[in-house]
Tab-separated table of C-alpha atoms and ligand atoms in Angstrom:
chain	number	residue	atom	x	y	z
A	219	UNK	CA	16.215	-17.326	21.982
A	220	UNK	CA	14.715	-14.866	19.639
A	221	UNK	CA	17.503	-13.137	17.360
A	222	UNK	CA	17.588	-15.942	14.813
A	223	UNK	CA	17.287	-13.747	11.963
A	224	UNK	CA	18.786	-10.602	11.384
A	225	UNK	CA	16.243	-8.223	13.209
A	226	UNK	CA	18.171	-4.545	12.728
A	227	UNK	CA	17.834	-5.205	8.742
A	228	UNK	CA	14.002	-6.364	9.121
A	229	UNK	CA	13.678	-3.393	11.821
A	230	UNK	CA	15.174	-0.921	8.898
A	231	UNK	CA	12.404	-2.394	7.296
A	232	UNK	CA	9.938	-0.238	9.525
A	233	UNK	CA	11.084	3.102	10.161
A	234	UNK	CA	8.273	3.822	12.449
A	235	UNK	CA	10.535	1.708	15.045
A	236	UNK	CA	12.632	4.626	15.631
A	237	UNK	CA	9.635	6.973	16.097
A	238	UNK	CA	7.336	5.126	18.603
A	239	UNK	CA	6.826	1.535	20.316
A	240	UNK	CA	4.748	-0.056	17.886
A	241	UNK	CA	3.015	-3.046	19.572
A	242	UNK	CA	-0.150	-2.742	17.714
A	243	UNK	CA	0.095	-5.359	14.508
A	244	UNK	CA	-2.862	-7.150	15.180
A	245	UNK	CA	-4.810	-4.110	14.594
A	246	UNK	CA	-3.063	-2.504	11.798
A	247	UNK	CA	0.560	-3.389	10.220
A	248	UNK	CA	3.217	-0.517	9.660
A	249	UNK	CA	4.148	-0.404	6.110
A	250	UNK	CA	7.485	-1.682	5.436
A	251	UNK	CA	9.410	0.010	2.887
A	252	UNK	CA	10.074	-2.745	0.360
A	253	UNK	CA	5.953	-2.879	0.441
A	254	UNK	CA	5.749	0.510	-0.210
A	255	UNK	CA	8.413	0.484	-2.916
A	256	UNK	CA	6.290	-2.021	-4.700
A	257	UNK	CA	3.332	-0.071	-4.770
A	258	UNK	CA	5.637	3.126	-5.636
A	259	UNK	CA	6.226	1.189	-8.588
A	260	UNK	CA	2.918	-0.149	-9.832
A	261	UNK	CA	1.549	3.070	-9.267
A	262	UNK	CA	4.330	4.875	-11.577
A	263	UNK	CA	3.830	2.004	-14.222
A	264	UNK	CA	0.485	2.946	-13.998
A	265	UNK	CA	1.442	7.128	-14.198
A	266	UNK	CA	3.752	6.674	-16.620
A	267	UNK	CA	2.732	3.776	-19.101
A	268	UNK	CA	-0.991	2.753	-17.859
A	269	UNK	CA	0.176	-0.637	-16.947
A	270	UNK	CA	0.757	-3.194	-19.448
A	271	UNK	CA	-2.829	-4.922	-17.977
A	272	UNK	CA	-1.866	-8.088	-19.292
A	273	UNK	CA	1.783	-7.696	-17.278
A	274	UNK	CA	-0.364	-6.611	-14.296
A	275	UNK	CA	-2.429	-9.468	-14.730
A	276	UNK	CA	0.858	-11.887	-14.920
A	277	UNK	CA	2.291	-10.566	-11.986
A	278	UNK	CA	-1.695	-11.197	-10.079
A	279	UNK	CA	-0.843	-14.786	-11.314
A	280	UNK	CA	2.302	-15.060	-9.900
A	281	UNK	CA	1.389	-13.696	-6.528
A	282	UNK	CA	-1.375	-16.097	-6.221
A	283	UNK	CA	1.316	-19.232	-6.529
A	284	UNK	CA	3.171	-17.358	-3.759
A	285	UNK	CA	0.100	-17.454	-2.014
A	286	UNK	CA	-0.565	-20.976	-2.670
A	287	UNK	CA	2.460	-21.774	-1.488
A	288	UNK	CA	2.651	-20.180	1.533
A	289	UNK	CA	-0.787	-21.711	2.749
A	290	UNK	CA	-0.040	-24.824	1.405
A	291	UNK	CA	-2.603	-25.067	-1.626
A	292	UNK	CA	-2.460	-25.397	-4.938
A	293	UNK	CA	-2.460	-21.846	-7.026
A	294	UNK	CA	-5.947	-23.313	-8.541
A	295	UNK	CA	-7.456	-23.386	-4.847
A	296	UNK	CA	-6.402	-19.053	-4.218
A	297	UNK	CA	-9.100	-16.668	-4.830
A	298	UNK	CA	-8.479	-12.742	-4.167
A	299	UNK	CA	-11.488	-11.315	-2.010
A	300	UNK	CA	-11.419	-7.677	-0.814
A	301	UNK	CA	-10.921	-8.456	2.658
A	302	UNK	CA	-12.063	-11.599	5.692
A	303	UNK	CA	-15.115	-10.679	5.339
A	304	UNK	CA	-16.106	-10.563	2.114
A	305	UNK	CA	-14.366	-13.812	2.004
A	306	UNK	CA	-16.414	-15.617	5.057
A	307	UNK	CA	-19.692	-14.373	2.942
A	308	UNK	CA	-18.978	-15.907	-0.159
A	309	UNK	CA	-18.547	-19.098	2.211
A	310	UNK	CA	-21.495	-18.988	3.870
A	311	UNK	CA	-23.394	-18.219	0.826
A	312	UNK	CA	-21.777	-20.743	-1.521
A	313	UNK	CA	-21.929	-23.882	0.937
A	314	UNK	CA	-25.666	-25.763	0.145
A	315	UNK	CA	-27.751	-24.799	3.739
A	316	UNK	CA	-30.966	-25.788	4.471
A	317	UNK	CA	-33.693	-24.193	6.769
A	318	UNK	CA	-33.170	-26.409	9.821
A	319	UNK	CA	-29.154	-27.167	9.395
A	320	UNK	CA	-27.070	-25.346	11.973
A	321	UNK	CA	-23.438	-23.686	11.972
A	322	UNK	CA	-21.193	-24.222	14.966
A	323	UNK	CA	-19.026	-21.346	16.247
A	324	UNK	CA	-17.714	-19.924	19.680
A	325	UNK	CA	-18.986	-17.036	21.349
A	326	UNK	CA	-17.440	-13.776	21.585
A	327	UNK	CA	-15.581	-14.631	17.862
A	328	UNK	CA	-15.058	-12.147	15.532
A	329	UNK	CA	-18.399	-10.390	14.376
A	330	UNK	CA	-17.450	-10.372	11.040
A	331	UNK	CA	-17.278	-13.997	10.910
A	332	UNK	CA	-20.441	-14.294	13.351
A	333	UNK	CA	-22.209	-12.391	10.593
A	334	UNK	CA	-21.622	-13.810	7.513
A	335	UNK	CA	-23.601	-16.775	9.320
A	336	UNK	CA	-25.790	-15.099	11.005
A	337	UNK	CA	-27.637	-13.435	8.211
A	338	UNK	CA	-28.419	-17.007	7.096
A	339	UNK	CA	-30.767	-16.933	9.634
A	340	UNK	CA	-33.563	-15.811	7.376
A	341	UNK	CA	-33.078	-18.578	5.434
A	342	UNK	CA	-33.711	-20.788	8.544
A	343	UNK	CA	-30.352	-22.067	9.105
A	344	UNK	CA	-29.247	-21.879	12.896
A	345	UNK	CA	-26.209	-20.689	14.312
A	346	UNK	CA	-24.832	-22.185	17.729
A	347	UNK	CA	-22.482	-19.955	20.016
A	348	UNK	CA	-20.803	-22.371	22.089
A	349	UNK	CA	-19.355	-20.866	25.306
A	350	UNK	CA	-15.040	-21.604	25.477
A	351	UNK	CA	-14.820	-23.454	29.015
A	352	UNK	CA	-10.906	-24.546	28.316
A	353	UNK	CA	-7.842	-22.704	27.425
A	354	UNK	CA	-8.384	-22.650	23.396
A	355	UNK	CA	-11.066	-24.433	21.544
A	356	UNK	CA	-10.524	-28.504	20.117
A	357	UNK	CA	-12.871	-31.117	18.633
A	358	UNK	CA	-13.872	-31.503	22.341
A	359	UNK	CA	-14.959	-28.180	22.310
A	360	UNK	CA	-17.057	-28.645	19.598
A	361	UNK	CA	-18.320	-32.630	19.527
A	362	UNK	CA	-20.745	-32.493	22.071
A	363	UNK	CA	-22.896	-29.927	20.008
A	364	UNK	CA	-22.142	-31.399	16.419
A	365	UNK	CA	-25.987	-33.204	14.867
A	366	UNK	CA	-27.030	-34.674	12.129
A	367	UNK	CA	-27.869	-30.918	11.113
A	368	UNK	CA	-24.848	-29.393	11.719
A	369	UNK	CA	-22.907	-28.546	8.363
A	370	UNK	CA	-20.665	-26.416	9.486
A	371	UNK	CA	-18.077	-25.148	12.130
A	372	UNK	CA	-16.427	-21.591	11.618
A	373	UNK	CA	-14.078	-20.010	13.738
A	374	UNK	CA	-10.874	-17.812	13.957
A	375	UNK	CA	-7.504	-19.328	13.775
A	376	UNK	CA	-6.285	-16.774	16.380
A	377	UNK	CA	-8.530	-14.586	18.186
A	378	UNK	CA	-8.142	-10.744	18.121
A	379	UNK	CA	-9.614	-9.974	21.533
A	380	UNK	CA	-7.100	-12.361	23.469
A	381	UNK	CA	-5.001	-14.692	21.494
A	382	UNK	CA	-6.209	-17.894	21.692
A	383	UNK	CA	-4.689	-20.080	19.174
A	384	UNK	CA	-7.263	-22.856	18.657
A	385	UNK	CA	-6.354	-26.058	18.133
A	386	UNK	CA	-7.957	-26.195	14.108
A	387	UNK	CA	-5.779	-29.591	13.473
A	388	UNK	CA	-7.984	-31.322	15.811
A	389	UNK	CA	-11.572	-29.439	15.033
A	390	UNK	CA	-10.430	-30.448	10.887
A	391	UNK	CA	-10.265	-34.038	12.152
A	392	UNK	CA	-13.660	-34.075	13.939
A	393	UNK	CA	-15.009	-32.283	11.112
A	394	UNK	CA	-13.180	-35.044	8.422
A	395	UNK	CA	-14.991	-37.397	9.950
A	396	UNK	CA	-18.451	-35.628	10.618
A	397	UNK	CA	-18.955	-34.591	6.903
A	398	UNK	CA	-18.638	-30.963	8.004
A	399	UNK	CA	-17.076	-27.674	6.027
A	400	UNK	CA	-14.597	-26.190	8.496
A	401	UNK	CA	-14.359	-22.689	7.597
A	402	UNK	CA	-11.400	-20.611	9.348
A	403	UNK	CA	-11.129	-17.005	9.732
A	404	UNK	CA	-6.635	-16.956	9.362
A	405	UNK	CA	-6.369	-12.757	9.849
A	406	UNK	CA	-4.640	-12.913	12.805
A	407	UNK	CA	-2.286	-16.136	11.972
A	408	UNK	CA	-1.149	-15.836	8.155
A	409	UNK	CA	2.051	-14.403	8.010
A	410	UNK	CA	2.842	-14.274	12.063
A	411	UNK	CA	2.482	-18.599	12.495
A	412	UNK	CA	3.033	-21.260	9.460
A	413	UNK	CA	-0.579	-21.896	7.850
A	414	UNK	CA	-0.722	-25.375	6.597
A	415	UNK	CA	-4.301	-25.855	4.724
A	416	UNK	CA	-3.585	-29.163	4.178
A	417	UNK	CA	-2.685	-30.345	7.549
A	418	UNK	CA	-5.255	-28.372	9.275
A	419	UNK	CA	-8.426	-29.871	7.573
A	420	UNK	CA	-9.639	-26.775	6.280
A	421	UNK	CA	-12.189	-26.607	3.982
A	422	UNK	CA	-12.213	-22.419	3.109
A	423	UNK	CA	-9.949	-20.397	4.672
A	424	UNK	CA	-10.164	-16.644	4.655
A	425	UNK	CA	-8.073	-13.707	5.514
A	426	UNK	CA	-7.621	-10.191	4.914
A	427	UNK	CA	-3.695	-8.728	4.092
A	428	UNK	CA	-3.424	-6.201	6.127
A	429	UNK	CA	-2.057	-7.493	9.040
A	430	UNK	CA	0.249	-10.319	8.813
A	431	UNK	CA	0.395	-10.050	5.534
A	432	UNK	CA	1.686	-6.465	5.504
A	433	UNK	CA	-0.713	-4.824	2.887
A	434	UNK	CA	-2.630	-1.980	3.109
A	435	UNK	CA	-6.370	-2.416	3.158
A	436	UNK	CA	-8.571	-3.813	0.740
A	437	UNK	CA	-6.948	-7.040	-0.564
A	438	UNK	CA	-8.218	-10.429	0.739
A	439	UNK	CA	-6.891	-13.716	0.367
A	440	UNK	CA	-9.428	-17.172	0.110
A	441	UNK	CA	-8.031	-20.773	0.226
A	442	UNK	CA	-10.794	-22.964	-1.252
A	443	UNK	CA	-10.315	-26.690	-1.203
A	444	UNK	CA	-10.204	-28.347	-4.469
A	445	UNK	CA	-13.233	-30.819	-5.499
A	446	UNK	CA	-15.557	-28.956	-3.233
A	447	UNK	CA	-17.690	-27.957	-6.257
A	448	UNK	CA	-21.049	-28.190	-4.800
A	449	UNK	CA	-19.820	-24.687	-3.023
A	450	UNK	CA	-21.172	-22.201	-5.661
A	451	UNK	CA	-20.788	-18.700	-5.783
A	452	UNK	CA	-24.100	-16.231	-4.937
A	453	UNK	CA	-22.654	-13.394	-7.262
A	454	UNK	CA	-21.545	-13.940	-10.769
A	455	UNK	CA	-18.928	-11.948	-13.107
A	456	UNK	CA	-17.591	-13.073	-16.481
A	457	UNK	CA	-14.355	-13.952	-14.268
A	458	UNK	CA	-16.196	-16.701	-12.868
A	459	UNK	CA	-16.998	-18.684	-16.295
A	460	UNK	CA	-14.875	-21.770	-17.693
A	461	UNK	CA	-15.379	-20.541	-20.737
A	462	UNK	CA	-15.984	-16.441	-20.968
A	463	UNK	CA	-17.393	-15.763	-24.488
A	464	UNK	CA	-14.416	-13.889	-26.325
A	465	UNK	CA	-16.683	-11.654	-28.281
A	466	UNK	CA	-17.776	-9.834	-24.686
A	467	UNK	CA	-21.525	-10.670	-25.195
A	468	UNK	CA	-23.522	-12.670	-22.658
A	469	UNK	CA	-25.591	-15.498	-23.478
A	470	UNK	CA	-28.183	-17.667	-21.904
A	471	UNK	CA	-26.693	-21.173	-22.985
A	472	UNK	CA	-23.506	-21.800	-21.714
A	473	UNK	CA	-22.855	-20.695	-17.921
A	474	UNK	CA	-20.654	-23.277	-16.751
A	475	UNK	CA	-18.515	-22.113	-13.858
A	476	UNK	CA	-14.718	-22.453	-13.713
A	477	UNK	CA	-13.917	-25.723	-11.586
A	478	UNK	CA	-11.326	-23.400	-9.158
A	479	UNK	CA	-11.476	-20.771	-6.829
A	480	UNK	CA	-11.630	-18.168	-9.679
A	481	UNK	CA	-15.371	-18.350	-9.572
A	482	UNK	CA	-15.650	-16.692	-6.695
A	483	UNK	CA	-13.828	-13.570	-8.098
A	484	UNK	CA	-15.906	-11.169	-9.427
A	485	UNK	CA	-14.787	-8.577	-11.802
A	486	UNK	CA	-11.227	-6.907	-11.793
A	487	UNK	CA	-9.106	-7.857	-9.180
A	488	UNK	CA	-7.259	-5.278	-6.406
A	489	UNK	CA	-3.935	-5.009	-8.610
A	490	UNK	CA	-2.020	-2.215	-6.735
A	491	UNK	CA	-1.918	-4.300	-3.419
A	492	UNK	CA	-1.551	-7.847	-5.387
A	493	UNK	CA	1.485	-6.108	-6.040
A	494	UNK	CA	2.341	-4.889	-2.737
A	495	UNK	CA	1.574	-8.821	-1.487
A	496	UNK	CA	4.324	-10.306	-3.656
A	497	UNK	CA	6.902	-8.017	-1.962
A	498	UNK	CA	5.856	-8.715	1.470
A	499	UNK	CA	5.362	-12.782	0.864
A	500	UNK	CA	9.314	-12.113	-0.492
A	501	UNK	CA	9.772	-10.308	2.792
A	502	UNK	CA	8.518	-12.512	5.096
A	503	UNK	CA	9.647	-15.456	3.595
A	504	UNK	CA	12.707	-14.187	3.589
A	505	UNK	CA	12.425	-14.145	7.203
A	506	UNK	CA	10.942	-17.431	7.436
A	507	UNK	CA	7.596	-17.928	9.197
A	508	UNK	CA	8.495	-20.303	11.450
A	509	UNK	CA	10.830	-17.876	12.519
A	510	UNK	CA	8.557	-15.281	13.027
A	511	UNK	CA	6.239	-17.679	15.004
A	512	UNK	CA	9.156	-18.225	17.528
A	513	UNK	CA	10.181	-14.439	17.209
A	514	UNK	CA	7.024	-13.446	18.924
A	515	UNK	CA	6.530	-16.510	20.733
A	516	UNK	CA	10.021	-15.378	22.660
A	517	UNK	CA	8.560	-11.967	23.043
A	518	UNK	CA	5.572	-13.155	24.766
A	519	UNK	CA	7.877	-15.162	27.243
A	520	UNK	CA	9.468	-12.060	28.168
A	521	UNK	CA	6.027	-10.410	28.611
A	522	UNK	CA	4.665	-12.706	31.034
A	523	UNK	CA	7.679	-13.178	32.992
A	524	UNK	CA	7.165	-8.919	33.183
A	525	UNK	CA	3.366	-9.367	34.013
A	526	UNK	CA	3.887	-11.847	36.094
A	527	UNK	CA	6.335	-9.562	38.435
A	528	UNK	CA	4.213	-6.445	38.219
A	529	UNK	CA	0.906	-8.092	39.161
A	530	UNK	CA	-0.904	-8.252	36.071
A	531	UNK	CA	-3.125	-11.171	34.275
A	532	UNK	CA	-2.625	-11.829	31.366
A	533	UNK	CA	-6.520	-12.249	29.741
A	534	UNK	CA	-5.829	-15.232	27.210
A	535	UNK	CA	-3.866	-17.924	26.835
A	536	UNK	CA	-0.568	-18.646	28.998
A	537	UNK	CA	0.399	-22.068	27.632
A	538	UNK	CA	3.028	-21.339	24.776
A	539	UNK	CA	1.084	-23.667	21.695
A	540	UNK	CA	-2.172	-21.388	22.539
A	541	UNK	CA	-0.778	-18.353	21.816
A	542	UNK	CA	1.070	-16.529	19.357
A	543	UNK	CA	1.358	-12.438	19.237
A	544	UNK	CA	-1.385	-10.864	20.618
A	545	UNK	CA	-1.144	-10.762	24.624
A	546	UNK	CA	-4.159	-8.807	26.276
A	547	UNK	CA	-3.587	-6.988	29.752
A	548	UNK	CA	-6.240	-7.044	32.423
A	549	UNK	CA	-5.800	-3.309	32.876
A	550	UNK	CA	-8.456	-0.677	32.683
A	551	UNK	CA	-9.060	0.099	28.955
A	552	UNK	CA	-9.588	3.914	28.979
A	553	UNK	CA	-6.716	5.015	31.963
A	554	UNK	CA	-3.812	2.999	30.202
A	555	UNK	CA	-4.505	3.500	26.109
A	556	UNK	CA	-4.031	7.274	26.958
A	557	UNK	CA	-1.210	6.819	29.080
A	558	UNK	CA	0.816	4.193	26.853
A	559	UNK	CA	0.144	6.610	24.111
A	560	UNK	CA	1.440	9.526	26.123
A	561	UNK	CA	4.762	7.427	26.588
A	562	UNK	CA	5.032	7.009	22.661
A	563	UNK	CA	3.478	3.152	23.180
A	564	UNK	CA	1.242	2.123	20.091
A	565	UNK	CA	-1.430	-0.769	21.838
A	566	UNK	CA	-4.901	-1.260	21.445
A	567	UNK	CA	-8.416	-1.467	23.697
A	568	UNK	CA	-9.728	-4.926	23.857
A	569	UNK	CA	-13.258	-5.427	25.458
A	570	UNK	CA	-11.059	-7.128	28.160
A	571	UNK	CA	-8.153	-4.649	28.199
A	572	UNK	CA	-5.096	-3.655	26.722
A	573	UNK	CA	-3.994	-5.755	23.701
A	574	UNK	CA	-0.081	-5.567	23.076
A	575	UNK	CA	0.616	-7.630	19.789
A	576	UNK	CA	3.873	-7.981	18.403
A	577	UNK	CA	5.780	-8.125	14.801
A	578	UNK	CA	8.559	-9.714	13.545
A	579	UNK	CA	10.479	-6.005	14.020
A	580	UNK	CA	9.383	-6.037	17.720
A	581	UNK	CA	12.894	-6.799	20.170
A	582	UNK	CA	12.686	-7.866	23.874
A	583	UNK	CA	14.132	-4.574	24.427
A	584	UNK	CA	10.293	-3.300	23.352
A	585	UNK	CA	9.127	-5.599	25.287
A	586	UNK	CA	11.239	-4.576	28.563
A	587	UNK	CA	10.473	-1.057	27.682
A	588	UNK	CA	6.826	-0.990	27.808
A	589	UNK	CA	6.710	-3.095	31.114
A	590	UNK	CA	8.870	-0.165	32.754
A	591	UNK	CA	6.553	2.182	31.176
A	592	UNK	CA	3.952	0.234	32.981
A	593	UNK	CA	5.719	-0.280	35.881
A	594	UNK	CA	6.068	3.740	36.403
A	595	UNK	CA	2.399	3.942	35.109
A	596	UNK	CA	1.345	1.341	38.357
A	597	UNK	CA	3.576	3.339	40.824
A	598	UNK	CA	2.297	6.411	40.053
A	599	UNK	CA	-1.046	5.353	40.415
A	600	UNK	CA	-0.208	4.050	44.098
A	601	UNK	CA	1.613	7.426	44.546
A	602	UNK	CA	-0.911	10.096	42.988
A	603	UNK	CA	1.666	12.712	42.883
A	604	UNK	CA	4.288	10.833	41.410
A	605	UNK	CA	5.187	11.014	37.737
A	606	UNK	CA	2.837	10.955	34.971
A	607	UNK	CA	4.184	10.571	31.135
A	608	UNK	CA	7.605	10.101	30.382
B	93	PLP	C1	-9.992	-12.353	13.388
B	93	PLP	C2	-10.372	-11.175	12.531
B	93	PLP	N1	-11.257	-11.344	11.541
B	93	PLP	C3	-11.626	-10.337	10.744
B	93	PLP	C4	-11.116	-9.060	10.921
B	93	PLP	C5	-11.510	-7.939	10.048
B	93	PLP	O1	-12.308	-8.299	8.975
B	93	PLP	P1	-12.100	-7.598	7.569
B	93	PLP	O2	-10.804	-8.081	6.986
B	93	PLP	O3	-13.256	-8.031	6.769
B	93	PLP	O4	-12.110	-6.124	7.785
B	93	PLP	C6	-10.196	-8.835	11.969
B	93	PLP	C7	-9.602	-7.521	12.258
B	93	PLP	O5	-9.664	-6.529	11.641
B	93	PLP	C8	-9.822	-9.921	12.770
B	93	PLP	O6	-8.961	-9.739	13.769
């Protein structure tokens, strides 16, 4: 059962519905008009009366209790970044690592999150790929390679190349009770599945908005567990001080940091898309997220009952709790892209094929759509002279 909102009202959300099949969230979200409305008006505020600042900066406040709210945290425990990655580095620079301590991860995860650790390494600290043997990663996944070194696991929520929703309750347990910092990359899960910091054990959590989230680029969101103050920040802006001299003139005596995630902000934040994140945290909550969890959920049923008949694997996850909205088809990457895209069909190449990803304004009539594209795509294929696009 998937219509349990009203999907033509979200889907007049996204005009680019009636111009193409857009199964391509994961990669890059459509704008959605209220979105764009809100960034139509900062940026005429901005044309026409150069802000208010401090309203701008009111508004930056009040987006980052929506935030907090939606993850679960407290407002004081929201920092903006500019994007995952930026947010992953000030992690892996701000947790205390030693030469010799080691950071657990799995292989093949994003390399923006494999990086920010990586680049530790000439500091000595060590970072273990551990190969995925079962259908999404758990504590069992990890256990058998934790130490008395390792300080840290860090992994994706969801991953982009084929879905897998890992099981980060259980990995926050083992890592509650290990004395380790679990550190989760959420741009694929937060604003398609319910985020709960809380209940999944997280210890920094960091996403860009640009998917889920449905902001353009350059806006970043960072959960950052209270009472974790050892975790400093490597760069340092006036932003970051508990007590930022009001005169505007640095000095050398008093350089205590704020106590919250504010001190890992440096400078002025992103406004334009802090406003463009309020409207789409109204939109989406106005959906519900739990609602747009089953929404796609639904849509992947309906997509493997389709691959399934036509012949097709499906790369990750089948089971429905390791999955979410990103379904990757064993097909060959440079035939179909150019083929779906002939037939109007917005996808993207994986490293282990085709990577259809759904939205809350994606119907099961997309979804029975693209498999007859496919299906005519497959027979023509048997049948070289038979039809090509359309
Ligand atoms: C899991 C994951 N992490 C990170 C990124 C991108 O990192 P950033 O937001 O720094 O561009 C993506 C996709 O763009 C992603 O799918």
């Amino acid at each position: 059962m998937t219509n349990r909102f009203d999907l033509s009202n979200v889907r007049s959300e996204f005009p680019i519905t009636k111009r193409m099949l857009y199964l391509d969230s994961a990669h890059q979200t459509p704008l959605a008009t209220s979105v764009r409305a809100a960034l139509r008006n900062f940026y005429s505020e901005g044309h026409d009366m150069a802000g208010p600042k401090p309203v701008w900066l009111k508004r930056a406040e009040q987006t980052r209790q929506h935030v907090a709210k939606f993850l679960n945290a407290l407002p004081s425990e929201i920092a903006f970044t500019k994007n995952t990655s930026e947010g992953l580095n000030i992690a892996a620079n701000a947790v205390p690592l030693s030469a010799g301590d080691n950071v657990l991860m799995i292989e093949g995860d994003h390399p923006n999150n494999a990086y920010a650790w990586l680049n530790l390494k000439r500091k000595g600290v060590e970072v273990r790929f551990i190969k995925l043997t079962a259908e999404v990663a758990t504590a069992a996944t990890f256990a058998p390679h934790v130490d008395a070194r390792t300080k840290v696991i860090s992994l994706s929520h969801v991953t982009f190349h084929a879905g897998h929703r890992h099981d980060i309750a259980s990995i926050g347990e083992l890592c509650k009770q290990r004395g380790i910092y679990l550190v989760v990359d959420a741009m694929q899960s937060v604003g398609v599945i319910p985020v709960d910091v809380k209940k999944l054990g997280i210890s920094v959590l960091a996403a860009g908005t640009h998917k889920g989230l449905l902001v353009p680029q350059g806006l970043g969101i960072m959960y950052v567990k209270s009472g974790l103050d050892e975790l400093q920040p490597a760069y340092l802006a006036m932003s970051g001080l508990a007590n930022p001299p009001a005169d505007y003139i640095a000095r050398t005596e008093d350089l205590e940091l704020r106590k919250d995630a504010g001190r890992f902000e440096i400078g002025n934040l992103n406004l334009p898309d802090l406003h463009a994140l309020s409207a789409a945290i109204d939109l989406i909550g106005g959906v519900g997220v739990a609602k747009i969890e089953e929404h796609v959920l639904s849509l992947g049923d309906r997509l493997i009952g389709h691959l399934d008949e036509l012949g097709i694997r499906l790369v990750g996850p089948r089971t429905r709790q390791h999955r979410t909205h990103i379904y990757v088809l064993d097909l060959p990457v440079d035939e179909w892209v150019d083929y779906l895209a002939r037939n109007q069909v917005r996808v993207s190449p994986e490293r282990d094929g085709i990577r259809i990803s759904f939205a809350m304004f994606n119907t099961l009539e997309d979804v029975d759509q693209v498999a007859e594209i496919i299906r005519r795509g497959l027979s023509a294929k048997r049948t070289p002279v038979a039809a090509q696009a359309g």
